[in-house]
PDB file of C-alpha atoms in Angstrom:
ATOM      1  CA  UNK A   1     136.248 -16.265 -88.095  1.00 64.00           C
ATOM      2  CA  UNK A   2     133.390 -18.737 -88.446  1.00 79.00           C
ATOM      3  CA  UNK A   3     131.594 -19.285 -85.169  1.00 83.00           C
ATOM      4  CA  UNK A   4     130.397 -22.737 -84.075  1.00 86.00           C
ATOM      5  CA  UNK A   5     126.712 -23.522 -83.604  1.00 92.00           C
ATOM      6  CA  UNK A   6     127.338 -24.046 -79.881  1.00 95.00           C
ATOM      7  CA  UNK A   7     128.965 -20.874 -78.597  1.00 97.00           C
ATOM      8  CA  UNK A   8     129.311 -22.287 -75.066  1.00 97.00           C
ATOM      9  CA  UNK A   9     129.826 -25.908 -74.100  1.00 97.00           C
ATOM     10  CA  UNK A  10     130.381 -26.565 -70.394  1.00 97.00           C
ATOM     11  CA  UNK A  11     130.967 -30.163 -69.331  1.00 97.00           C
ATOM     12  CA  UNK A  12     130.992 -31.096 -65.641  1.00 97.00           C
ATOM     13  CA  UNK A  13     132.559 -27.719 -64.842  1.00 98.00           C
ATOM     14  CA  UNK A  14     133.855 -27.410 -61.279  1.00 97.00           C
ATOM     15  CA  UNK A  15     135.646 -24.875 -59.131  1.00 97.00           C
ATOM     16  CA  UNK A  16     136.742 -25.157 -55.512  1.00 96.00           C
ATOM     17  CA  UNK A  17     138.191 -22.526 -53.206  1.00 95.00           C
ATOM     18  CA  UNK A  18     139.936 -24.358 -50.395  1.00 93.00           C
ATOM     19  CA  UNK A  19     137.359 -26.800 -49.082  1.00 92.00           C
ATOM     20  CA  UNK A  20     134.379 -24.939 -50.574  1.00 93.00           C
ATOM     21  CA  UNK A  21     133.000 -26.158 -53.894  1.00 95.00           C
ATOM     22  CA  UNK A  22     131.682 -22.971 -55.509  1.00 96.00           C
ATOM     23  CA  UNK A  23     130.673 -24.681 -58.766  1.00 97.00           C
ATOM     24  CA  UNK A  24     129.825 -28.369 -58.451  1.00 95.00           C
ATOM     25  CA  UNK A  25     129.921 -30.010 -61.872  1.00 96.00           C
ATOM     26  CA  UNK A  26     127.568 -28.042 -64.099  1.00 97.00           C
ATOM     27  CA  UNK A  27     126.943 -28.863 -67.764  1.00 97.00           C
ATOM     28  CA  UNK A  28     125.068 -26.723 -70.294  1.00 97.00           C
ATOM     29  CA  UNK A  29     125.351 -25.271 -73.782  1.00 97.00           C
ATOM     30  CA  UNK A  30     124.381 -22.006 -75.476  1.00 97.00           C
ATOM     31  CA  UNK A  31     123.597 -21.806 -79.180  1.00 96.00           C
ATOM     32  CA  UNK A  32     124.800 -19.035 -81.456  1.00 96.00           C
ATOM     33  CA  UNK A  33     122.554 -15.960 -81.322  1.00 95.00           C
ATOM     34  CA  UNK A  34     120.791 -16.906 -78.064  1.00 97.00           C
ATOM     35  CA  UNK A  35     120.507 -15.031 -74.802  1.00 98.00           C
ATOM     36  CA  UNK A  36     121.080 -17.493 -71.969  1.00 98.00           C
ATOM     37  CA  UNK A  37     120.339 -16.522 -68.375  1.00 97.00           C
ATOM     38  CA  UNK A  38     122.155 -18.087 -65.444  1.00 96.00           C
ATOM     39  CA  UNK A  39     119.799 -17.452 -62.546  1.00 93.00           C
ATOM     40  CA  UNK A  40     120.217 -17.856 -58.837  1.00 90.00           C
ATOM     41  CA  UNK A  41     120.624 -16.112 -55.485  1.00 88.00           C
ATOM     42  CA  UNK A  42     123.780 -14.334 -54.402  1.00 86.00           C
ATOM     43  CA  UNK A  43     126.598 -16.797 -53.742  1.00 88.00           C
ATOM     44  CA  UNK A  44     125.093 -19.495 -55.966  1.00 92.00           C
ATOM     45  CA  UNK A  45     128.137 -19.693 -58.260  1.00 94.00           C
ATOM     46  CA  UNK A  46     127.041 -17.462 -61.147  1.00 93.00           C
ATOM     47  CA  UNK A  47     130.017 -15.102 -61.166  1.00 93.00           C
ATOM     48  CA  UNK A  48     132.497 -17.931 -60.600  1.00 95.00           C
ATOM     49  CA  UNK A  49     131.054 -19.683 -63.645  1.00 96.00           C
ATOM     50  CA  UNK A  50     131.521 -16.561 -65.777  1.00 96.00           C
ATOM     51  CA  UNK A  51     135.092 -16.161 -64.534  1.00 95.00           C
ATOM     52  CA  UNK A  52     135.880 -19.715 -65.660  1.00 97.00           C
ATOM     53  CA  UNK A  53     134.158 -19.313 -69.023  1.00 97.00           C
ATOM     54  CA  UNK A  54     136.048 -16.080 -69.722  1.00 96.00           C
ATOM     55  CA  UNK A  55     139.445 -17.532 -68.830  1.00 95.00           C
ATOM     56  CA  UNK A  56     139.973 -15.473 -65.679  1.00 95.00           C
ATOM     57  CA  UNK A  57     140.296 -18.510 -63.423  1.00 96.00           C
ATOM     58  CA  UNK A  58     140.972 -22.157 -64.218  1.00 96.00           C
ATOM     59  CA  UNK A  59     138.340 -24.809 -63.550  1.00 97.00           C
ATOM     60  CA  UNK A  60     139.185 -27.289 -60.805  1.00 96.00           C
ATOM     61  CA  UNK A  61     137.590 -29.986 -62.939  1.00 96.00           C
ATOM     62  CA  UNK A  62     135.621 -30.555 -66.110  1.00 96.00           C
ATOM     63  CA  UNK A  63     136.075 -28.548 -69.296  1.00 96.00           C
ATOM     64  CA  UNK A  64     134.499 -25.770 -71.311  1.00 97.00           C
ATOM     65  CA  UNK A  65     134.801 -24.110 -74.694  1.00 96.00           C
ATOM     66  CA  UNK A  66     133.558 -20.666 -75.707  1.00 97.00           C
ATOM     67  CA  UNK A  67     133.316 -19.615 -79.357  1.00 95.00           C
ATOM     68  CA  UNK A  68     135.228 -22.758 -80.227  1.00 94.00           C
ATOM     69  CA  UNK A  69     138.117 -21.920 -77.862  1.00 95.00           C
ATOM     70  CA  UNK A  70     139.089 -24.081 -74.897  1.00 95.00           C
ATOM     71  CA  UNK A  71     138.879 -21.790 -71.856  1.00 96.00           C
ATOM     72  CA  UNK A  72     142.260 -23.010 -70.565  1.00 95.00           C
ATOM     73  CA  UNK A  73     144.327 -24.029 -73.593  1.00 94.00           C
ATOM     74  CA  UNK A  74     142.919 -21.417 -75.973  1.00 94.00           C
ATOM     75  CA  UNK A  75     142.881 -18.450 -73.627  1.00 92.00           C
ATOM     76  CA  UNK A  76     144.713 -16.025 -75.944  1.00 89.00           C
ATOM     77  CA  UNK A  77     142.321 -16.695 -78.820  1.00 92.00           C
ATOM     78  CA  UNK A  78     139.351 -16.639 -76.439  1.00 95.00           C
ATOM     79  CA  UNK A  79     139.978 -13.009 -75.460  1.00 92.00           C
ATOM     80  CA  UNK A  80     139.527 -11.938 -79.080  1.00 92.00           C
ATOM     81  CA  UNK A  81     136.075 -13.549 -79.250  1.00 95.00           C
ATOM     82  CA  UNK A  82     134.436 -12.346 -76.041  1.00 96.00           C
ATOM     83  CA  UNK A  83     133.375  -9.160 -74.307  1.00 96.00           C
ATOM     84  CA  UNK A  84     132.907  -9.145 -70.534  1.00 96.00           C
ATOM     85  CA  UNK A  85     131.056  -6.720 -68.260  1.00 95.00           C
ATOM     86  CA  UNK A  86     131.224  -7.351 -64.545  1.00 88.00           C
ATOM     87  CA  UNK A  87     129.133  -5.557 -61.960  1.00 77.00           C
ATOM     88  CA  UNK A  88     132.002  -3.459 -60.578  1.00 72.00           C
ATOM     89  CA  UNK A  89     132.558  -0.255 -62.541  1.00 79.00           C
ATOM     90  CA  UNK A  90     136.124   0.590 -63.605  1.00 88.00           C
ATOM     91  CA  UNK A  91     135.763   3.674 -65.758  1.00 94.00           C
ATOM     92  CA  UNK A  92     137.897   6.822 -65.761  1.00 95.00           C
ATOM     93  CA  UNK A  93     135.527   9.278 -64.100  1.00 95.00           C
ATOM     94  CA  UNK A  94     137.458  12.433 -65.125  1.00 96.00           C
ATOM     95  CA  UNK A  95     137.465  11.427 -68.795  1.00 97.00           C
ATOM     96  CA  UNK A  96     134.542  11.850 -71.139  1.00 98.00           C
ATOM     97  CA  UNK A  97     132.755   8.763 -72.417  1.00 97.00           C
ATOM     98  CA  UNK A  98     134.427   9.186 -75.806  1.00 97.00           C
ATOM     99  CA  UNK A  99     137.868   9.556 -74.197  1.00 97.00           C
ATOM    100  CA  UNK A 100     137.323   6.397 -72.143  1.00 97.00           C
ATOM    101  CA  UNK A 101     136.606   4.409 -75.271  1.00 97.00           C
ATOM    102  CA  UNK A 102     139.308   6.034 -77.387  1.00 97.00           C
ATOM    103  CA  UNK A 103     141.857   5.165 -74.711  1.00 96.00           C
ATOM    104  CA  UNK A 104     140.726   1.527 -74.834  1.00 95.00           C
ATOM    105  CA  UNK A 105     140.967   1.626 -78.637  1.00 96.00           C
ATOM    106  CA  UNK A 106     144.536   2.892 -78.360  1.00 95.00           C
ATOM    107  CA  UNK A 107     145.440   0.168 -75.841  1.00 92.00           C
ATOM    108  CA  UNK A 108     144.156  -2.632 -78.060  1.00 89.00           C
ATOM    109  CA  UNK A 109     145.180  -1.270 -81.446  1.00 93.00           C
ATOM    110  CA  UNK A 110     141.672  -0.475 -82.657  1.00 95.00           C
ATOM    111  CA  UNK A 111     140.667   2.520 -84.804  1.00 96.00           C
ATOM    112  CA  UNK A 112     139.428   5.351 -82.581  1.00 95.00           C
ATOM    113  CA  UNK A 113     136.422   5.775 -84.882  1.00 94.00           C
ATOM    114  CA  UNK A 114     135.052   2.627 -83.288  1.00 96.00           C
ATOM    115  CA  UNK A 115     134.356   4.643 -80.098  1.00 96.00           C
ATOM    116  CA  UNK A 116     131.531   6.638 -81.666  1.00 96.00           C
ATOM    117  CA  UNK A 117     130.113   3.527 -83.317  1.00 96.00           C
ATOM    118  CA  UNK A 118     129.585   1.723 -80.014  1.00 96.00           C
ATOM    119  CA  UNK A 119     128.391   4.901 -78.284  1.00 97.00           C
ATOM    120  CA  UNK A 120     125.629   5.078 -80.892  1.00 95.00           C
ATOM    121  CA  UNK A 121     124.856   1.402 -80.368  1.00 93.00           C
ATOM    122  CA  UNK A 122     124.193   1.898 -76.635  1.00 94.00           C
ATOM    123  CA  UNK A 123     122.406   5.235 -77.048  1.00 94.00           C
ATOM    124  CA  UNK A 124     125.103   7.516 -75.616  1.00 96.00           C
ATOM    125  CA  UNK A 125     126.334   9.325 -78.733  1.00 95.00           C
ATOM    126  CA  UNK A 126     124.663  12.595 -77.702  1.00 96.00           C
ATOM    127  CA  UNK A 127     126.432  12.455 -74.313  1.00 96.00           C
ATOM    128  CA  UNK A 128     129.832  11.413 -75.667  1.00 97.00           C
ATOM    129  CA  UNK A 129     131.572  14.631 -74.541  1.00 97.00           C
ATOM    130  CA  UNK A 130     130.257  14.509 -70.967  1.00 97.00           C
ATOM    131  CA  UNK A 131     132.584  13.430 -68.199  1.00 97.00           C
ATOM    132  CA  UNK A 132     131.730  10.002 -66.829  1.00 96.00           C
ATOM    133  CA  UNK A 133     131.476  11.550 -63.344  1.00 96.00           C
ATOM    134  CA  UNK A 134     128.263  13.216 -64.557  1.00 96.00           C
ATOM    135  CA  UNK A 135     126.760   9.934 -65.735  1.00 96.00           C
ATOM    136  CA  UNK A 136     124.043   8.052 -63.878  1.00 93.00           C
ATOM    137  CA  UNK A 137     124.686   4.437 -62.883  1.00 92.00           C
ATOM    138  CA  UNK A 138     122.596   3.242 -65.807  1.00 93.00           C
ATOM    139  CA  UNK A 139     124.601   5.334 -68.269  1.00 95.00           C
ATOM    140  CA  UNK A 140     127.848   4.021 -66.807  1.00 95.00           C
ATOM    141  CA  UNK A 141     126.578   0.474 -67.252  1.00 94.00           C
ATOM    142  CA  UNK A 142     125.796   1.163 -70.903  1.00 95.00           C
ATOM    143  CA  UNK A 143     129.253   2.685 -71.346  1.00 96.00           C
ATOM    144  CA  UNK A 144     130.882  -0.451 -69.957  1.00 96.00           C
ATOM    145  CA  UNK A 145     128.865  -2.547 -72.409  1.00 96.00           C
ATOM    146  CA  UNK A 146     130.047  -0.231 -75.190  1.00 96.00           C
ATOM    147  CA  UNK A 147     133.662  -0.749 -74.139  1.00 96.00           C
ATOM    148  CA  UNK A 148     133.195  -4.534 -74.143  1.00 96.00           C
ATOM    149  CA  UNK A 149     131.928  -4.298 -77.740  1.00 96.00           C
ATOM    150  CA  UNK A 150     134.813  -2.269 -79.172  1.00 96.00           C
ATOM    151  CA  UNK A 151     136.506  -5.275 -80.803  1.00 95.00           C
ATOM    152  CA  UNK A 152     133.192  -6.632 -82.173  1.00 94.00           C
ATOM    153  CA  UNK A 153     133.095  -9.850 -80.126  1.00 95.00           C
ATOM    154  CA  UNK A 154     130.528 -12.469 -81.166  1.00 96.00           C
ATOM    155  CA  UNK A 155     130.054 -13.503 -77.504  1.00 97.00           C
ATOM    156  CA  UNK A 156     129.172 -11.178 -74.613  1.00 98.00           C
ATOM    157  CA  UNK A 157     129.092 -11.956 -70.882  1.00 97.00           C
ATOM    158  CA  UNK A 158     127.050  -9.677 -68.596  1.00 96.00           C
ATOM    159  CA  UNK A 159     127.204 -10.132 -64.828  1.00 93.00           C
ATOM    160  CA  UNK A 160     124.066  -8.709 -63.152  1.00 91.00           C
ATOM    161  CA  UNK A 161     123.635  -6.016 -65.847  1.00 92.00           C
ATOM    162  CA  UNK A 162     120.777  -4.146 -64.160  1.00 90.00           C
ATOM    163  CA  UNK A 163     121.544  -4.602 -60.466  1.00 87.00           C
ATOM    164  CA  UNK A 164     120.756  -1.440 -58.523  1.00 85.00           C
ATOM    165  CA  UNK A 165     119.324   0.430 -61.507  1.00 90.00           C
ATOM    166  CA  UNK A 166     116.007   2.257 -61.553  1.00 90.00           C
ATOM    167  CA  UNK A 167     113.253   1.060 -63.920  1.00 92.00           C
ATOM    168  CA  UNK A 168     114.087   3.598 -66.645  1.00 92.00           C
ATOM    169  CA  UNK A 169     117.789   2.694 -66.637  1.00 92.00           C
ATOM    170  CA  UNK A 170     116.908  -1.005 -66.567  1.00 92.00           C
ATOM    171  CA  UNK A 171     114.682  -0.587 -69.621  1.00 93.00           C
ATOM    172  CA  UNK A 172     117.534   1.139 -71.464  1.00 93.00           C
ATOM    173  CA  UNK A 173     119.903  -1.745 -70.655  1.00 94.00           C
ATOM    174  CA  UNK A 174     117.319  -4.273 -71.840  1.00 95.00           C
ATOM    175  CA  UNK A 175     116.904  -2.395 -75.120  1.00 94.00           C
ATOM    176  CA  UNK A 176     120.670  -2.550 -75.669  1.00 94.00           C
ATOM    177  CA  UNK A 177     120.729  -6.292 -74.949  1.00 96.00           C
ATOM    178  CA  UNK A 178     117.825  -6.977 -77.304  1.00 95.00           C
ATOM    179  CA  UNK A 179     119.443  -4.869 -80.037  1.00 94.00           C
ATOM    180  CA  UNK A 180     122.688  -6.829 -79.688  1.00 95.00           C
ATOM    181  CA  UNK A 181     120.816 -10.078 -80.193  1.00 95.00           C
ATOM    182  CA  UNK A 182     119.261  -8.787 -83.411  1.00 94.00           C
ATOM    183  CA  UNK A 183     122.822  -8.131 -84.608  1.00 93.00           C
ATOM    184  CA  UNK A 184     123.805 -11.735 -83.944  1.00 94.00           C
ATOM    185  CA  UNK A 185     125.680 -11.371 -80.657  1.00 96.00           C
ATOM    186  CA  UNK A 186     125.359 -14.374 -78.331  1.00 97.00           C
ATOM    187  CA  UNK A 187     124.863 -13.312 -74.709  1.00 98.00           C
ATOM    188  CA  UNK A 188     125.201 -15.049 -71.369  1.00 98.00           C
ATOM    189  CA  UNK A 189     123.903 -12.965 -68.489  1.00 96.00           C
ATOM    190  CA  UNK A 190     123.658 -13.675 -64.801  1.00 93.00           C
ATOM    191  CA  UNK A 191     120.824 -12.257 -62.754  1.00 90.00           C
ATOM    192  CA  UNK A 192     118.738 -12.852 -59.661  1.00 85.00           C
ATOM    193  CA  UNK A 193     115.861 -10.907 -61.243  1.00 87.00           C
ATOM    194  CA  UNK A 194     113.478 -13.479 -62.680  1.00 88.00           C
ATOM    195  CA  UNK A 195     111.336 -10.934 -64.507  1.00 90.00           C
ATOM    196  CA  UNK A 196     114.451  -9.731 -66.334  1.00 92.00           C
ATOM    197  CA  UNK A 197     115.355 -13.265 -67.373  1.00 93.00           C
ATOM    198  CA  UNK A 198     111.795 -14.016 -68.478  1.00 93.00           C
ATOM    199  CA  UNK A 199     111.762 -10.938 -70.679  1.00 93.00           C
ATOM    200  CA  UNK A 200     115.206 -11.328 -72.265  1.00 96.00           C
ATOM    201  CA  UNK A 201     116.293 -14.961 -72.318  1.00 97.00           C
ATOM    202  CA  UNK A 202     115.525 -17.769 -74.737  1.00 96.00           C
ATOM    203  CA  UNK A 203     116.960 -20.295 -72.262  1.00 97.00           C
ATOM    204  CA  UNK A 204     117.628 -20.131 -68.536  1.00 96.00           C
ATOM    205  CA  UNK A 205     119.535 -22.261 -66.062  1.00 96.00           C
ATOM    206  CA  UNK A 206     118.769 -22.293 -62.340  1.00 95.00           C
ATOM    207  CA  UNK A 207     121.933 -22.516 -60.233  1.00 94.00           C
ATOM    208  CA  UNK A 208     121.813 -23.166 -56.480  1.00 93.00           C
ATOM    209  CA  UNK A 209     124.811 -23.918 -54.268  1.00 93.00           C
ATOM    210  CA  UNK A 210     126.965 -24.380 -57.344  1.00 95.00           C
ATOM    211  CA  UNK A 211     124.636 -26.927 -58.978  1.00 95.00           C
ATOM    212  CA  UNK A 212     122.508 -26.488 -62.078  1.00 96.00           C
ATOM    213  CA  UNK A 213     119.078 -27.711 -60.978  1.00 94.00           C
ATOM    214  CA  UNK A 214     117.103 -26.825 -64.140  1.00 93.00           C
ATOM    215  CA  UNK A 215     117.854 -25.759 -67.714  1.00 95.00           C
ATOM    216  CA  UNK A 216     115.151 -25.008 -70.299  1.00 95.00           C
ATOM    217  CA  UNK A 217     113.124 -22.247 -71.901  1.00 95.00           C
ATOM    218  CA  UNK A 218     111.163 -20.055 -69.462  1.00 93.00           C
ATOM    219  CA  UNK A 219     107.937 -21.257 -71.103  1.00 90.00           C
ATOM    220  CA  UNK A 220     108.766 -24.951 -70.722  1.00 91.00           C
ATOM    221  CA  UNK A 221     109.791 -24.486 -67.098  1.00 91.00           C
ATOM    222  CA  UNK A 222     106.484 -22.795 -66.317  1.00 85.00           C
ATOM    223  CA  UNK A 223     104.499 -25.534 -68.035  1.00 82.00           C
ATOM    224  CA  UNK A 224     106.442 -28.314 -66.319  1.00 82.00           C
ATOM    225  CA  UNK A 225     106.596 -26.912 -62.805  1.00 77.00           C
ATOM    226  CA  UNK A 226     104.247 -23.962 -62.426  1.00 67.00           C
ATOM    227  CA  UNK A 227     100.723 -24.394 -61.103  1.00 69.00           C
ATOM    228  CA  UNK A 228      98.072 -23.333 -63.607  1.00 69.00           C
ATOM    229  CA  UNK A 229      95.648 -20.976 -61.932  1.00 72.00           C
ATOM    230  CA  UNK A 230      92.811 -18.605 -62.694  1.00 70.00           C
ATOM    231  CA  UNK A 231      91.786 -15.345 -61.100  1.00 78.00           C
ATOM    232  CA  UNK A 232      88.042 -15.164 -60.489  1.00 76.00           C
ATOM    233  CA  UNK A 233      86.395 -11.820 -59.725  1.00 82.00           C
ATOM    234  CA  UNK A 234      83.245 -12.220 -57.605  1.00 84.00           C
ATOM    235  CA  UNK A 235      80.562  -9.724 -56.722  1.00 80.00           C
ATOM    236  CA  UNK A 236      80.545  -8.871 -53.036  1.00 63.00           C
ATOM    237  CA  UNK A 237      76.902  -7.785 -52.879  1.00 53.00           C
ATOM    238  CA  UNK A 238      73.836 -10.064 -52.981  1.00 48.00           C
ATOM    239  CA  UNK A 239      71.179  -9.326 -55.561  1.00 47.00           C
ATOM    240  CA  UNK A 240      73.552  -7.792 -58.117  1.00 47.00           C
ATOM    241  CA  UNK A 241      73.189 -10.619 -60.618  1.00 46.00           C
ATOM    242  CA  UNK A 242      70.297 -12.834 -61.602  1.00 42.00           C
ATOM    243  CA  UNK A 243      70.297 -16.308 -60.225  1.00 43.00           C
ATOM    244  CA  UNK A 244      72.038 -15.640 -56.935  1.00 43.00           C
ATOM    245  CA  UNK A 245      68.896 -16.458 -54.984  1.00 43.00           C
ATOM    246  CA  UNK A 246      69.591 -13.954 -52.231  1.00 42.00           C
ATOM    247  CA  UNK A 247      72.599 -15.901 -50.987  1.00 41.00           C
ATOM    248  CA  UNK A 248      75.113 -14.249 -48.638  1.00 45.00           C
ATOM    249  CA  UNK A 249      77.708 -11.939 -50.162  1.00 47.00           C
ATOM    250  CA  UNK A 250      80.886 -13.262 -51.729  1.00 42.00           C
ATOM    251  CA  UNK A 251      82.864 -12.081 -48.702  1.00 43.00           C
ATOM    252  CA  UNK A 252      81.072 -14.744 -46.672  1.00 45.00           C
ATOM    253  CA  UNK A 253      81.986 -17.404 -49.221  1.00 43.00           C
ATOM    254  CA  UNK A 254      85.605 -16.308 -49.113  1.00 43.00           C
ATOM    255  CA  UNK A 255      85.625 -16.487 -45.343  1.00 43.00           C
ATOM    256  CA  UNK A 256      85.231 -20.240 -45.689  1.00 44.00           C
ATOM    257  CA  UNK A 257      88.982 -20.725 -45.669  1.00 40.00           C
ATOM    258  CA  UNK A 258      89.825 -20.783 -49.361  1.00 44.00           C
ATOM    259  CA  UNK A 259      93.603 -20.325 -49.586  1.00 43.00           C
ATOM    260  CA  UNK A 260      93.411 -18.362 -52.812  1.00 50.00           C
ATOM    261  CA  UNK A 261      91.006 -15.706 -51.562  1.00 45.00           C
ATOM    262  CA  UNK A 262      92.343 -12.198 -51.141  1.00 46.00           C
ATOM    263  CA  UNK A 263      90.998  -8.637 -50.891  1.00 45.00           C
ATOM    264  CA  UNK A 264      90.326  -6.527 -53.915  1.00 42.00           C
ATOM    265  CA  UNK A 265      93.419  -5.684 -55.915  1.00 48.00           C
ATOM    266  CA  UNK A 266      94.143  -2.103 -57.011  1.00 47.00           C
ATOM    267  CA  UNK A 267      91.550  -1.223 -59.629  1.00 45.00           C
ATOM    268  CA  UNK A 268      88.997  -3.724 -58.268  1.00 44.00           C
ATOM    269  CA  UNK A 269      85.906  -2.132 -56.691  1.00 46.00           C
ATOM    270  CA  UNK A 270      85.347  -2.617 -52.956  1.00 50.00           C
ATOM    271  CA  UNK A 271      82.115  -4.546 -53.597  1.00 61.00           C
ATOM    272  CA  UNK A 272      84.129  -7.216 -55.404  1.00 68.00           C
ATOM    273  CA  UNK A 273      86.701  -9.811 -54.420  1.00 77.00           C
ATOM    274  CA  UNK A 274      89.281 -11.761 -56.373  1.00 79.00           C
ATOM    275  CA  UNK A 275      90.001 -15.446 -55.780  1.00 81.00           C
ATOM    276  CA  UNK A 276      92.874 -17.506 -57.130  1.00 74.00           C
ATOM    277  CA  UNK A 277      91.842 -21.061 -58.030  1.00 73.00           C
ATOM    278  CA  UNK A 278      93.905 -23.952 -59.315  1.00 72.00           C
ATOM    279  CA  UNK A 279      92.888 -25.064 -62.796  1.00 67.00           C
ATOM    280  CA  UNK A 280      93.981 -28.620 -61.933  1.00 69.00           C
ATOM    281  CA  UNK A 281      92.223 -28.973 -58.562  1.00 75.00           C
ATOM    282  CA  UNK A 282      88.797 -30.708 -58.811  1.00 81.00           C
ATOM    283  CA  UNK A 283      87.629 -28.966 -55.632  1.00 84.00           C
ATOM    284  CA  UNK A 284      88.421 -25.560 -57.122  1.00 79.00           C
ATOM    285  CA  UNK A 285      86.687 -26.544 -60.352  1.00 78.00           C
ATOM    286  CA  UNK A 286      83.534 -27.428 -58.393  1.00 85.00           C
ATOM    287  CA  UNK A 287      83.775 -24.167 -56.467  1.00 82.00           C
ATOM    288  CA  UNK A 288      83.909 -22.165 -59.696  1.00 78.00           C
ATOM    289  CA  UNK A 289      80.914 -24.071 -61.088  1.00 84.00           C
ATOM    290  CA  UNK A 290      78.987 -23.294 -57.897  1.00 83.00           C
ATOM    291  CA  UNK A 291      79.749 -19.577 -58.096  1.00 81.00           C
ATOM    292  CA  UNK A 292      78.825 -19.511 -61.776  1.00 83.00           C
ATOM    293  CA  UNK A 293      75.484 -21.101 -60.912  1.00 82.00           C
ATOM    294  CA  UNK A 294      74.909 -18.439 -58.254  1.00 80.00           C
ATOM    295  CA  UNK A 295      75.565 -15.666 -60.773  1.00 82.00           C
ATOM    296  CA  UNK A 296      78.404 -14.199 -58.722  1.00 81.00           C
ATOM    297  CA  UNK A 297      81.223 -14.486 -61.249  1.00 80.00           C
ATOM    298  CA  UNK A 298      82.092 -11.201 -62.937  1.00 82.00           C
ATOM    299  CA  UNK A 299      85.193 -12.378 -64.786  1.00 80.00           C
ATOM    300  CA  UNK A 300      87.659 -15.268 -65.063  1.00 76.00           C
ATOM    301  CA  UNK A 301      91.260 -14.838 -66.203  1.00 71.00           C
ATOM    302  CA  UNK A 302      93.949 -17.471 -66.517  1.00 69.00           C
ATOM    303  CA  UNK A 303      97.220 -16.799 -64.714  1.00 67.00           C
ATOM    304  CA  UNK A 304     100.597 -18.250 -65.679  1.00 73.00           C
ATOM    305  CA  UNK A 305     103.104 -19.070 -62.962  1.00 78.00           C
ATOM    306  CA  UNK A 306     105.973 -16.614 -62.705  1.00 82.00           C
ATOM    307  CA  UNK A 307     109.540 -17.741 -63.260  1.00 87.00           C
ATOM    308  CA  UNK A 308     110.289 -16.855 -59.649  1.00 86.00           C
ATOM    309  CA  UNK A 309     107.526 -19.182 -58.424  1.00 83.00           C
ATOM    310  CA  UNK A 310     108.956 -21.950 -60.602  1.00 87.00           C
ATOM    311  CA  UNK A 311     112.450 -21.290 -59.251  1.00 88.00           C
ATOM    312  CA  UNK A 312     111.251 -21.594 -55.653  1.00 86.00           C
ATOM    313  CA  UNK A 313     109.455 -24.853 -56.451  1.00 85.00           C
ATOM    314  CA  UNK A 314     112.409 -26.383 -58.313  1.00 85.00           C
ATOM    315  CA  UNK A 315     115.247 -25.064 -56.175  1.00 80.00           C
ATOM    316  CA  UNK A 316     113.516 -25.207 -52.813  1.00 76.00           C
ATOM    317  CA  UNK A 317     114.809 -21.753 -51.924  1.00 68.00           C
ATOM    318  CA  UNK A 318     114.054 -18.112 -52.603  1.00 63.00           C
ATOM    319  CA  UNK A 319     116.241 -15.635 -54.451  1.00 62.00           C
ATOM    320  CA  UNK A 320     117.032 -13.598 -51.343  1.00 59.00           C
TER     321      UNK A 320
END
């Protein structure tokens, strides 16, 4: 089946539960082969959006197509084109990983040999005989992704794929996701972890209270909304550098109320201090020139705004 260039097209998509509007008219698209991140705090409407796009619930308004299939009228065909992994685990704990997948193959009329293929894809082939009850949460998450890939869907939906996982398990999940993209799978994932989205996604959408408040590449969002800053490391002892003229130590300069001043970071000697300055603020530019003239500047590094900082600025709320 030939896949369209736009694997997801959502147009004014809405969903209400009683009097509550969980998704309030969002519109976005995802191109073939991309990883798109739908980002927002808990209760923002991320999971409800996935449930509509995967045909599990009907929209209250608007329309959407996934892999060329209308999510309401083409539901039967849609199921053949998508894989879905929700946060809740529903594996057979007393079965081995291979048995779990072979059972799913039997249910859906797939060759059982496919089980070992997807186990290899997610890095679990060497643990295929182990009972799932012996698996860590991260391994179970990879097994659920493997199950969603049994029928070779071109479109994969992942709901909070690394929630509650330790850093090692999270890295393993990210490696699986990146490998799937190299194989041409289009992925929509939801997350409230901005670092995860920044690392994995080509495009992200910020969703707050059911509304899409931003939609662009992480880089463009940072350039458009993030404050450009620089981290300046200053000596904290007079007389260390030529040209300081015996002026008071940098700690005295920092005591002058500069908002960006903060104690030494880990790895910064106690006779030094770091200061965060805005690259766009004339007052901060003059301050840096003054410190350079005094010979107190040890290093200057540019700092890019984080995606979380951009989210807070755009959405007006935190991710908690």
